[in-house]
Amino acid sequence: MGERIKHVIADSQGVERTLARLAHEIVEKNRGAERIGLVGIRTRGAPLAERLAGIISEIEKGRTVPVGILDITLYRDDFLTTRKTPKVQATEIDFDINDRVLVLVDDVLFTGRTIRAAIDAVLDYGRPAKIQLAVMVDRGHREMPIQGDFVGLRAVTAPGEEVRVHLREIDNEDEIVIVEKIND
Amino acid sequence: MTNSTEAKPIVKLNHLLGLDGISREAITEILDSADTFLGVLERPIPKVPSLRGVTVANFFFENSTRTKISFELAEKRMSADTISFATSGSSVSKGETLLDTVRNIEAMKIDVVVIRHSASGAPRFLADRIESAVINAGDGQHEHPTQGLLDMMTLRRKVGRLEGLNVLILGDIAHSRVARSNIHGLLAMGANVKVCGPATLMPRDIETLGAEPIFDLDEGLEWCDAVNVLRLQLERQKSGEIPSLREYNRTFGLTRARLERLTKEIVVMHPGPMNRGVEIDSDVADGPYSVILNQVTHGVAVRMAVLYLISGRERFVE
């Protein structure tokens, strides 16, 4: 089974513009950045959260927004059923999340199971005032009643397809593509 | 769960019976995971749901306080269901006890068995006969792998590396499963190991394990970056293997005077329980070089890592 890029949803400029819009929406909805904390879900949510924090800081005249990284491996619901044991990595939340508006950041919203795990994981660190969700792409096919508060792009996909968000921090380029499997 | 790149396959552990023959890759994976689990233990809610639905049985056929509590705590922190069985001394012969144990385990549908036994090889005996995963919590004079791992974790966190590190193991080498697991594990990680103790407590075949014996403690301390002091079992005196406890302390005890003569700082470890004033002096055990209480904390994290890596297996799929 091979795969091929079916469609490029966003190029590097598109990724930049989408992030800028998400940052503005986060600030607008929360009336400023005072109480906000961003938590990126490993792997690609982490650099996205960093970038959003940078843009928010520009919008809000230099106010810094705390950023954390969340590893949801230990909260997955498929640990005993999956064949592979996923690698556990550290969660790094170095700020007090109590009474903050916590914005979870991930690259792709798909089944909603990752976000369910992330909500459970984050609650073991304290009791935020609110939890909101920001994603670059919502590709549909939810298996849980979970929605994004801030959605960059919406993509119509078939279940077998994959949406990949490439980021320069990890993949050396910014690009969002839909990949389909092909029989060769 | 979003993209397939997220779940990377890692080293698989079916059982943990010893550190003999275990790869550097596997040890590194366990120690890396343990560092993460240490972070879990420091959180406001130090518990994760990973092992919900997994049943762990702790069978301790030999006395243990620290190891048993450490395993139980690790299991609870991972949300496993646990049962514990402890006995010291049974009228039934060891073979029969173990066979009964096998049958009980199979009847109770237990996923992971943690076993401590006075007979070397007991965990292997179980592992060969049951479906459950087996973790050796110390068997006779053979191995105590989670102790070896927590010692390595403590050293790695303290010094920053294991490769090239000079480690001296001090005391009753011949009867020590802790020594054996340390030697196997440290050598696999690229550390250098020497052992020091009275000739009567030194195994004849020690060099085949890859550790060079030294009979002068000051020479050994001058060579090493870290010393792991073993507990002296006091019955060794009755059996004539050491002349007296005072004599032992003078020749092989880790005293402050000895450490102060050194031109460098070394890390001091002890697996516990300590005989203060015999193999180690109180002011050394409680002193600035000692990482003995860190070892206890790290023990829980290492056992969480082992439980995690051992439990995530296909055998749980119906």
Short mmCIF file of C-alpha atoms in Angstrom, two decimals:
data_model
loop_
_atom_site.label_atom_id
_atom_site.label_comp_id
_atom_site.label_asym_id
_atom_site.label_seq_id
_atom_site.Cartn_x
_atom_site.Cartn_y
_atom_site.Cartn_z
CA MET A 1 0.00 0.00 0.00
CA GLY A 2 1.42 3.33 -1.01
CA GLU A 3 0.06 6.78 -0.51
CA ARG A 4 -0.15 10.00 -2.40
CA ILE A 5 -0.99 13.60 -1.67
CA LYS A 6 -4.54 14.10 -2.81
CA HIS A 7 -4.84 17.74 -2.00
CA VAL A 8 -2.81 20.57 -0.49
CA ILE A 9 -5.14 22.45 1.87
CA ALA A 10 -2.67 25.14 2.88
CA ASP A 11 0.83 26.23 1.91
CA SER A 12 3.21 28.03 4.23
CA GLN A 13 1.46 31.38 3.80
CA GLY A 14 -1.86 29.68 4.43
CA VAL A 15 -0.53 28.16 7.67
CA GLU A 16 0.71 31.60 8.81
CA ARG A 17 -2.59 33.30 8.01
CA THR A 18 -4.60 30.59 9.73
CA LEU A 19 -2.48 30.83 12.88
CA ALA A 20 -2.85 34.61 12.91
CA ARG A 21 -6.62 34.31 12.67
CA LEU A 22 -6.75 31.67 15.44
CA ALA A 23 -4.67 33.92 17.70
CA HIS A 24 -7.00 36.87 17.11
CA GLU A 25 -10.07 34.73 17.77
CA ILE A 26 -8.60 33.42 21.03
CA VAL A 27 -7.87 36.96 22.26
CA GLU A 28 -11.27 38.26 21.11
CA LYS A 29 -13.29 35.49 22.72
CA ASN A 30 -11.42 35.81 26.01
CA ARG A 31 -11.36 39.62 25.95
CA GLY A 32 -7.60 39.82 26.12
CA ALA A 33 -4.86 37.39 27.06
CA GLU A 34 -4.66 38.01 30.78
CA ARG A 35 -5.99 34.68 32.00
CA ILE A 36 -4.99 32.53 29.06
CA GLY A 37 -2.61 29.58 29.16
CA LEU A 38 -1.83 27.54 26.04
CA VAL A 39 -1.19 23.81 26.21
CA GLY A 40 0.02 22.04 23.07
CA ILE A 41 -0.71 18.35 22.68
CA ARG A 42 2.34 16.35 21.63
CA THR A 43 3.69 16.15 19.02
CA ARG A 44 2.57 18.91 16.66
CA GLY A 45 0.37 20.79 19.08
CA ALA A 46 3.51 21.86 20.96
CA PRO A 47 5.09 24.08 18.26
CA LEU A 48 1.64 25.34 17.27
CA ALA A 49 1.01 26.49 20.85
CA GLU A 50 4.40 28.24 20.90
CA ARG A 51 3.60 30.08 17.69
CA LEU A 52 0.13 31.08 18.84
CA ALA A 53 1.60 32.42 22.07
CA GLY A 54 4.07 34.50 20.06
CA ILE A 55 1.33 36.01 17.90
CA ILE A 56 -0.94 36.66 20.90
CA SER A 57 1.94 38.41 22.63
CA GLU A 58 2.32 40.71 19.59
CA ILE A 59 -1.40 41.45 19.48
CA GLU A 60 -1.50 42.16 23.21
CA LYS A 61 1.51 44.49 23.20
CA GLY A 62 4.08 42.18 24.69
CA ARG A 63 2.02 40.38 27.31
CA THR A 64 3.52 36.92 27.63
CA VAL A 65 1.24 33.91 27.58
CA PRO A 66 2.37 30.78 29.43
CA VAL A 67 2.80 27.69 27.23
CA GLY A 68 2.89 24.03 28.24
CA ILE A 69 3.26 20.69 26.51
CA LEU A 70 0.89 17.81 27.21
CA ASP A 71 1.66 14.15 26.59
CA ILE A 72 -1.57 12.15 26.56
CA THR A 73 -0.02 8.68 26.17
CA LEU A 74 -0.94 7.53 29.67
CA TYR A 75 -4.56 8.63 29.17
CA ARG A 76 -5.24 6.90 25.87
CA ASP A 77 -8.26 4.63 25.71
CA ASP A 78 -6.58 2.10 23.43
CA PHE A 79 -3.54 1.17 25.55
CA LEU A 80 -4.68 -2.39 26.23
CA THR A 81 -6.05 -2.97 22.75
CA THR A 82 -3.34 -1.52 20.55
CA ARG A 83 -0.49 -3.72 19.48
CA LYS A 84 2.15 -1.12 20.03
CA THR A 85 3.15 0.34 23.37
CA PRO A 86 3.46 4.03 22.66
CA LYS A 87 6.47 5.88 23.98
CA VAL A 88 5.72 7.95 27.07
CA GLN A 89 7.10 11.46 27.02
CA ALA A 90 7.09 14.18 29.60
CA THR A 91 4.29 16.63 30.17
CA GLU A 92 5.72 20.08 30.80
CA ILE A 93 3.26 22.49 32.36
CA ASP A 94 5.30 24.86 34.47
CA PHE A 95 2.54 27.34 35.31
CA ASP A 96 -0.39 27.14 37.69
CA ILE A 97 -3.44 26.14 35.65
CA ASN A 98 -5.93 26.77 38.47
CA ASP A 99 -8.51 29.40 37.46
CA ARG A 100 -6.88 29.98 34.08
CA VAL A 101 -8.53 29.73 30.69
CA LEU A 102 -6.64 26.81 29.26
CA VAL A 103 -6.55 26.56 25.49
CA LEU A 104 -5.65 23.07 24.28
CA VAL A 105 -3.87 23.20 20.94
CA ASP A 106 -3.64 20.33 18.46
CA ASP A 107 -2.99 19.97 14.76
CA VAL A 108 -5.91 17.82 13.62
CA LEU A 109 -9.33 17.24 15.22
CA PHE A 110 -10.56 13.84 14.08
CA THR A 111 -12.30 11.27 16.33
CA GLY A 112 -12.11 13.48 19.43
CA ARG A 113 -10.46 10.73 21.48
CA THR A 114 -7.16 12.57 21.81
CA ILE A 115 -9.00 15.61 23.15
CA ARG A 116 -10.97 13.48 25.62
CA ALA A 117 -7.65 12.09 26.88
CA ALA A 118 -6.13 15.59 26.99
CA ILE A 119 -9.00 16.96 29.10
CA ASP A 120 -8.58 14.08 31.58
CA ALA A 121 -4.81 14.56 31.66
CA VAL A 122 -4.94 18.29 32.21
CA LEU A 123 -7.41 17.99 35.09
CA ASP A 124 -4.78 16.02 37.02
CA TYR A 125 -2.75 19.25 37.12
CA GLY A 126 -5.45 21.40 38.66
CA ARG A 127 -8.82 23.00 38.01
CA PRO A 128 -8.82 25.50 35.17
CA ALA A 129 -11.62 28.06 34.96
CA LYS A 130 -12.33 26.98 31.38
CA ILE A 131 -10.87 24.60 28.84
CA GLN A 132 -11.08 25.64 25.18
CA LEU A 133 -9.86 23.86 22.07
CA ALA A 134 -7.91 25.30 19.14
CA VAL A 135 -7.08 23.11 16.12
CA MET A 136 -5.50 23.80 12.76
CA VAL A 137 -7.79 21.40 10.88
CA ASP A 138 -11.14 19.82 11.69
CA ARG A 139 -11.50 16.82 9.42
CA GLY A 140 -14.78 15.45 10.79
CA HIS A 141 -15.60 11.81 11.67
CA ARG A 142 -16.06 12.46 15.38
CA GLU A 143 -16.53 9.49 17.72
CA MET A 144 -17.18 11.67 20.77
CA PRO A 145 -19.23 14.81 21.47
CA ILE A 146 -16.28 17.19 21.19
CA GLN A 147 -15.99 20.37 19.10
CA GLY A 148 -13.29 22.93 18.49
CA ASP A 149 -13.74 26.48 19.85
CA PHE A 150 -11.20 27.81 17.36
CA VAL A 151 -10.91 25.95 14.06
CA GLY A 152 -8.38 26.95 11.43
CA LEU A 153 -9.64 25.00 8.45
CA ARG A 154 -12.38 22.48 7.82
CA ALA A 155 -11.56 19.59 5.50
CA VAL A 156 -13.93 17.09 3.94
CA THR A 157 -12.22 13.72 4.13
CA ALA A 158 -12.91 10.02 3.73
CA PRO A 159 -12.23 7.86 6.81
CA GLY A 160 -9.22 6.13 5.22
CA GLU A 161 -7.51 9.38 4.33
CA GLU A 162 -5.11 11.23 6.59
CA VAL A 163 -4.69 14.91 7.20
CA ARG A 164 -1.07 15.87 7.85
CA VAL A 165 0.01 19.17 9.25
CA HIS A 166 3.69 19.70 8.45
CA LEU A 167 5.44 22.29 10.59
CA ARG A 168 8.83 23.84 10.00
CA GLU A 169 9.94 23.03 13.58
CA ILE A 170 9.52 19.29 12.93
CA ASP A 171 9.12 18.76 9.19
CA ASN A 172 11.21 21.69 7.86
CA GLU A 173 8.21 23.21 6.06
CA ASP A 174 4.74 24.56 6.75
CA GLU A 175 2.06 22.78 4.77
CA ILE A 176 -1.24 20.99 5.31
CA VAL A 177 -2.11 18.09 3.03
CA ILE A 178 -4.68 15.34 2.64
CA VAL A 179 -3.05 11.99 1.94
CA GLU A 180 -4.88 9.02 0.47
CA LYS A 181 -3.82 5.39 0.46
CA ILE A 182 -3.44 3.74 -2.93
CA ASN A 183 -3.08 0.11 -3.91
CA ASP A 184 -0.01 -0.34 -6.05
CA MET B 1 -4.83 9.00 17.39
CA THR B 2 -4.81 11.77 14.85
CA ASN B 3 -1.92 10.60 12.74
CA SER B 4 -0.24 7.23 12.56
CA THR B 5 3.15 8.83 13.17
CA GLU B 6 2.18 9.37 16.80
CA ALA B 7 2.53 5.79 18.05
CA LYS B 8 6.12 4.65 17.72
CA PRO B 9 6.88 1.01 18.42
CA ILE B 10 9.33 0.63 21.26
CA VAL B 11 11.21 -2.10 23.03
CA LYS B 12 8.90 -4.89 24.09
CA LEU B 13 9.25 -6.59 27.45
CA ASN B 14 7.48 -9.89 27.90
CA HIS B 15 8.85 -10.52 31.41
CA LEU B 16 11.49 -8.90 33.58
CA LEU B 17 13.43 -11.78 35.09
CA GLY B 18 16.87 -10.21 35.26
CA LEU B 19 19.21 -7.71 33.66
CA ASP B 20 21.51 -10.44 32.34
CA GLY B 21 21.28 -10.28 28.57
CA ILE B 22 18.96 -7.29 28.43
CA SER B 23 19.88 -4.79 25.73
CA ARG B 24 21.16 -1.28 26.23
CA GLU B 25 18.23 -0.13 24.13
CA ALA B 26 15.72 -1.78 26.49
CA ILE B 27 17.37 -0.37 29.62
CA THR B 28 17.48 3.09 28.07
CA GLU B 29 13.79 2.86 27.22
CA ILE B 30 12.93 1.85 30.79
CA LEU B 31 15.06 4.63 32.31
CA ASP B 32 13.67 7.27 29.92
CA SER B 33 10.10 6.22 30.75
CA ALA B 34 10.94 6.18 34.46
CA ASP B 35 12.08 9.81 34.23
CA THR B 36 8.64 10.66 32.85
CA PHE B 37 6.88 8.69 35.57
CA LEU B 38 8.90 10.55 38.18
CA GLY B 39 7.18 13.66 36.82
CA VAL B 40 3.80 11.98 37.34
CA LEU B 41 4.70 11.33 40.99
CA GLU B 42 5.39 15.03 41.54
CA ARG B 43 2.04 16.27 40.22
CA PRO B 44 -0.96 17.41 42.27
CA ILE B 45 -2.72 14.16 41.34
CA PRO B 46 0.04 11.55 41.09
CA LYS B 47 -1.98 8.90 39.32
CA VAL B 48 -2.58 7.95 35.69
CA PRO B 49 -5.28 5.66 34.26
CA SER B 50 -3.04 3.57 31.96
CA LEU B 51 -3.40 0.21 33.68
CA ARG B 52 -7.13 0.31 34.39
CA GLY B 53 -8.38 -3.23 33.96
CA VAL B 54 -4.98 -4.81 34.54
CA THR B 55 -4.67 -7.05 37.60
CA VAL B 56 -1.30 -7.38 39.30
CA ALA B 57 -0.53 -9.94 41.99
CA ASN B 58 2.37 -9.43 44.36
CA PHE B 59 3.66 -12.73 45.67
CA PHE B 60 6.29 -12.19 48.33
CA PHE B 61 7.59 -15.52 49.60
CA GLU B 62 10.40 -13.75 51.41
CA ASN B 63 10.46 -10.76 53.74
CA SER B 64 10.45 -7.35 52.16
CA THR B 65 9.18 -3.98 53.24
CA ARG B 66 10.57 -1.46 50.83
CA THR B 67 10.30 -3.43 47.60
CA LYS B 68 6.78 -4.63 48.34
CA ILE B 69 5.50 -1.17 49.23
CA SER B 70 7.29 0.31 46.23
CA PHE B 71 5.66 -2.15 43.82
CA GLU B 72 2.23 -1.69 45.41
CA LEU B 73 2.52 2.07 45.18
CA ALA B 74 3.68 1.90 41.55
CA GLU B 75 0.71 -0.33 40.69
CA LYS B 76 -1.77 2.00 42.37
CA ARG B 77 -0.25 5.07 40.69
CA MET B 78 -0.88 3.33 37.36
CA SER B 79 -4.51 2.46 38.32
CA ALA B 80 -3.99 -1.31 38.25
CA ASP B 81 -5.99 -3.61 40.51
CA THR B 82 -3.67 -5.28 42.97
CA ILE B 83 -3.62 -8.17 45.36
CA SER B 84 -0.74 -8.99 47.63
CA PHE B 85 0.30 -12.19 49.25
CA ALA B 86 3.17 -12.34 51.68
CA THR B 87 4.59 -15.21 53.63
CA SER B 88 7.90 -15.90 55.21
CA GLY B 89 8.60 -19.50 55.87
CA SER B 90 6.20 -22.19 54.81
CA SER B 91 6.11 -25.85 55.79
CA VAL B 92 5.43 -26.77 52.20
CA SER B 93 8.52 -27.42 50.12
CA LYS B 94 9.39 -24.64 47.68
CA GLY B 95 8.61 -26.60 44.54
CA GLU B 96 5.12 -27.49 45.70
CA THR B 97 4.37 -23.97 46.83
CA LEU B 98 5.33 -22.59 43.48
CA LEU B 99 3.29 -25.12 41.55
CA ASP B 100 0.28 -24.30 43.67
CA THR B 101 0.96 -20.67 43.02
CA VAL B 102 0.95 -21.33 39.29
CA ARG B 103 -2.46 -22.95 39.47
CA ASN B 104 -3.89 -20.18 41.61
CA ILE B 105 -2.63 -17.51 39.28
CA GLU B 106 -4.13 -19.21 36.26
CA ALA B 107 -7.46 -19.64 38.04
CA MET B 108 -7.59 -15.98 39.03
CA LYS B 109 -6.81 -14.56 35.57
CA ILE B 110 -4.01 -12.33 36.73
CA ASP B 111 -2.19 -10.28 34.11
CA VAL B 112 1.09 -9.49 35.85
CA VAL B 113 2.82 -11.39 38.65
CA VAL B 114 5.45 -9.72 40.81
CA ILE B 115 7.38 -12.38 42.68
CA ARG B 116 10.04 -12.43 45.37
CA HIS B 117 11.38 -15.82 46.36
CA SER B 118 14.33 -17.21 48.28
CA ALA B 119 14.99 -19.72 45.51
CA SER B 120 17.09 -18.46 42.60
CA GLY B 121 15.20 -19.09 39.37
CA ALA B 122 11.69 -19.10 40.87
CA PRO B 123 10.48 -16.24 38.59
CA ARG B 124 11.77 -18.11 35.52
CA PHE B 125 9.97 -21.25 36.74
CA LEU B 126 6.71 -19.28 36.82
CA ALA B 127 7.30 -17.46 33.56
CA ASP B 128 7.75 -20.76 31.75
CA ARG B 129 4.44 -22.08 33.03
CA ILE B 130 1.91 -19.27 33.07
CA GLU B 131 0.40 -16.85 30.58
CA SER B 132 0.86 -13.85 32.86
CA ALA B 133 3.83 -11.50 32.63
CA VAL B 134 6.34 -12.07 35.43
CA ILE B 135 8.45 -9.42 37.18
CA ASN B 136 11.28 -10.60 39.39
CA ALA B 137 11.28 -8.69 42.69
CA GLY B 138 14.37 -10.55 43.92
CA ASP B 139 15.13 -14.26 43.69
CA GLY B 140 17.65 -15.91 46.01
CA GLN B 141 21.19 -14.91 45.11
CA HIS B 142 20.34 -14.50 41.44
CA GLU B 143 18.94 -11.10 40.47
CA HIS B 144 16.92 -8.11 41.63
CA PRO B 145 16.42 -6.31 38.32
CA THR B 146 14.21 -3.41 39.44
CA GLN B 147 16.80 -2.57 42.11
CA GLY B 148 19.51 -2.58 39.45
CA LEU B 149 17.37 -0.31 37.28
CA LEU B 150 16.58 2.15 40.06
CA ASP B 151 20.27 2.31 40.98
CA MET B 152 21.07 3.12 37.35
CA MET B 153 18.27 5.67 37.18
CA THR B 154 19.62 7.39 40.32
CA LEU B 155 23.15 7.45 38.95
CA ARG B 156 22.08 8.68 35.53
CA ARG B 157 20.03 11.50 37.04
CA LYS B 158 22.80 12.45 39.45
CA VAL B 159 25.77 12.31 37.08
CA GLY B 160 23.99 12.72 33.74
CA ARG B 161 25.35 9.57 32.09
CA LEU B 162 26.24 5.92 32.67
CA GLU B 163 28.66 5.44 29.77
CA GLY B 164 32.23 5.43 31.02
CA LEU B 165 31.21 5.84 34.66
CA ASN B 166 33.32 3.96 37.24
CA VAL B 167 31.10 2.18 39.75
CA LEU B 168 32.35 0.28 42.79
CA ILE B 169 30.08 -2.30 44.40
CA LEU B 170 31.08 -2.82 48.01
CA GLY B 171 30.32 -5.61 50.44
CA ASP B 172 28.94 -9.13 50.31
CA ILE B 173 29.21 -9.69 46.58
CA ALA B 174 28.85 -13.48 46.73
CA HIS B 175 25.36 -13.54 48.20
CA SER B 176 24.00 -10.40 46.59
CA ARG B 177 21.37 -10.38 43.86
CA VAL B 178 21.61 -6.59 43.90
CA ALA B 179 25.30 -6.84 42.96
CA ARG B 180 24.53 -9.20 40.09
CA SER B 181 21.76 -7.05 38.60
CA ASN B 182 23.92 -3.95 38.96
CA ILE B 183 26.88 -5.58 37.23
CA HIS B 184 24.81 -6.82 34.28
CA GLY B 185 22.92 -3.58 33.85
CA LEU B 186 25.85 -1.21 34.28
CA LEU B 187 28.08 -3.15 31.89
CA ALA B 188 25.29 -3.16 29.29
CA MET B 189 25.12 0.63 29.61
CA GLY B 190 28.87 1.04 29.07
CA ALA B 191 29.89 1.71 32.68
CA ASN B 192 32.97 0.15 34.30
CA VAL B 193 32.35 -2.00 37.36
CA LYS B 194 34.69 -3.17 40.09
CA VAL B 195 33.69 -5.06 43.20
CA CYS B 196 35.20 -4.77 46.66
CA GLY B 197 34.76 -6.88 49.77
CA PRO B 198 36.35 -9.58 51.90
CA ALA B 199 37.74 -12.54 49.95
CA THR B 200 35.33 -14.83 51.80
CA LEU B 201 32.38 -12.90 50.36
CA MET B 202 33.74 -12.69 46.82
CA PRO B 203 32.45 -15.21 44.27
CA ARG B 204 35.23 -17.24 42.64
CA ASP B 205 33.91 -16.61 39.16
CA ILE B 206 33.47 -12.87 39.62
CA GLU B 207 35.63 -11.93 36.64
CA THR B 208 33.46 -13.96 34.28
CA LEU B 209 30.70 -11.48 35.14
CA GLY B 210 32.93 -8.72 33.84
CA ALA B 211 33.73 -7.03 37.15
CA GLU B 212 37.25 -6.84 38.51
CA PRO B 213 37.71 -7.53 42.24
CA ILE B 214 39.59 -5.09 44.47
CA PHE B 215 40.45 -5.96 48.06
CA ASP B 216 41.59 -2.54 49.20
CA LEU B 217 38.67 -0.21 49.78
CA ASP B 218 40.66 3.04 49.64
CA GLU B 219 42.08 2.04 46.27
CA GLY B 220 38.55 1.25 45.06
CA LEU B 221 37.16 4.56 46.29
CA GLU B 222 39.96 6.48 44.61
CA TRP B 223 39.08 4.74 41.31
CA CYS B 224 35.30 5.13 41.35
CA ASP B 225 32.78 7.88 40.59
CA ALA B 226 30.08 6.14 42.61
CA VAL B 227 29.96 3.45 45.27
CA ASN B 228 27.02 1.13 45.84
CA VAL B 229 27.24 -0.19 49.41
CA LEU B 230 25.55 -3.55 49.94
CA ARG B 231 23.84 -4.58 53.13
CA LEU B 232 25.87 -7.01 55.19
CA GLN B 233 23.69 -9.88 56.27
CA LEU B 234 24.51 -10.21 59.92
CA GLU B 235 24.33 -13.99 59.90
CA ARG B 236 27.57 -13.96 57.87
CA GLN B 237 29.38 -13.42 61.13
CA LYS B 238 27.96 -16.60 62.67
CA SER B 239 28.98 -18.58 59.61
CA GLY B 240 32.56 -17.39 60.06
CA GLU B 241 32.78 -15.50 56.76
CA ILE B 242 33.67 -12.29 58.58
CA PRO B 243 35.54 -12.06 61.89
CA SER B 244 33.51 -9.34 63.61
CA LEU B 245 31.25 -6.44 62.71
CA ARG B 246 33.72 -3.95 64.11
CA GLU B 247 36.52 -5.46 62.09
CA TYR B 248 34.31 -5.39 59.01
CA ASN B 249 33.53 -1.72 59.57
CA ARG B 250 37.22 -0.92 59.92
CA THR B 251 38.23 -2.73 56.73
CA PHE B 252 35.21 -2.41 54.44
CA GLY B 253 32.90 0.11 56.09
CA LEU B 254 32.19 3.38 54.28
CA THR B 255 33.20 5.97 56.84
CA ARG B 256 33.39 9.74 56.69
CA ALA B 257 37.15 9.64 57.27
CA ARG B 258 37.54 7.52 54.12
CA LEU B 259 35.46 9.88 52.00
CA GLU B 260 37.28 12.92 53.34
CA ARG B 261 40.64 11.49 52.26
CA LEU B 262 39.48 11.39 48.65
CA THR B 263 40.46 14.10 46.22
CA LYS B 264 36.98 14.15 44.63
CA GLU B 265 33.31 13.75 45.43
CA ILE B 266 31.72 10.38 44.83
CA VAL B 267 28.07 9.35 44.82
CA VAL B 268 27.05 7.07 47.69
CA MET B 269 24.23 4.54 47.21
CA HIS B 270 22.76 1.79 49.38
CA PRO B 271 19.81 -0.46 48.48
CA GLY B 272 18.66 -0.66 52.12
CA PRO B 273 17.93 -1.66 54.75
CA MET B 274 21.17 -0.28 56.22
CA ASN B 275 23.21 -1.56 59.12
CA ARG B 276 24.40 1.82 60.30
CA GLY B 277 27.87 1.61 61.77
CA VAL B 278 28.64 -1.65 59.98
CA GLU B 279 28.83 -1.32 56.19
CA ILE B 280 28.07 2.40 56.23
CA ASP B 281 28.38 5.09 58.89
CA SER B 282 25.40 7.25 59.74
CA ASP B 283 27.08 10.51 58.83
CA VAL B 284 27.84 9.09 55.36
CA ALA B 285 24.35 7.67 54.87
CA ASP B 286 22.80 11.00 55.82
CA GLY B 287 25.61 13.07 54.34
CA PRO B 288 25.79 15.31 51.27
CA TYR B 289 27.07 12.62 48.87
CA SER B 290 24.29 10.19 49.72
CA VAL B 291 21.45 9.60 47.23
CA ILE B 292 19.93 6.80 49.30
CA LEU B 293 16.49 8.41 49.70
CA ASN B 294 16.45 9.40 46.01
CA GLN B 295 16.88 5.70 45.28
CA VAL B 296 13.67 4.95 47.16
CA THR B 297 11.71 7.60 45.23
CA HIS B 298 13.17 6.44 41.93
CA GLY B 299 12.20 2.87 42.78
CA VAL B 300 8.51 3.72 42.41
CA ALA B 301 9.08 5.46 39.06
CA VAL B 302 11.17 2.60 37.67
CA ARG B 303 8.54 0.06 38.67
CA MET B 304 5.82 2.16 37.02
CA ALA B 305 7.89 2.16 33.84
CA VAL B 306 8.39 -1.61 33.94
CA LEU B 307 4.69 -2.21 34.59
CA TYR B 308 3.79 0.09 31.72
CA LEU B 309 6.15 -1.51 29.22
CA ILE B 310 5.20 -5.04 30.27
CA SER B 311 1.44 -4.50 30.23
CA GLY B 312 0.98 -2.99 26.80
CA ARG B 313 1.01 -6.23 24.94
CA GLU B 314 -1.01 -8.10 22.43
CA ARG B 315 -1.85 -10.80 24.93
CA PHE B 316 -4.49 -8.53 26.40
CA VAL B 317 -6.37 -8.42 23.13
CA GLU B 318 -9.22 -10.90 23.10
#
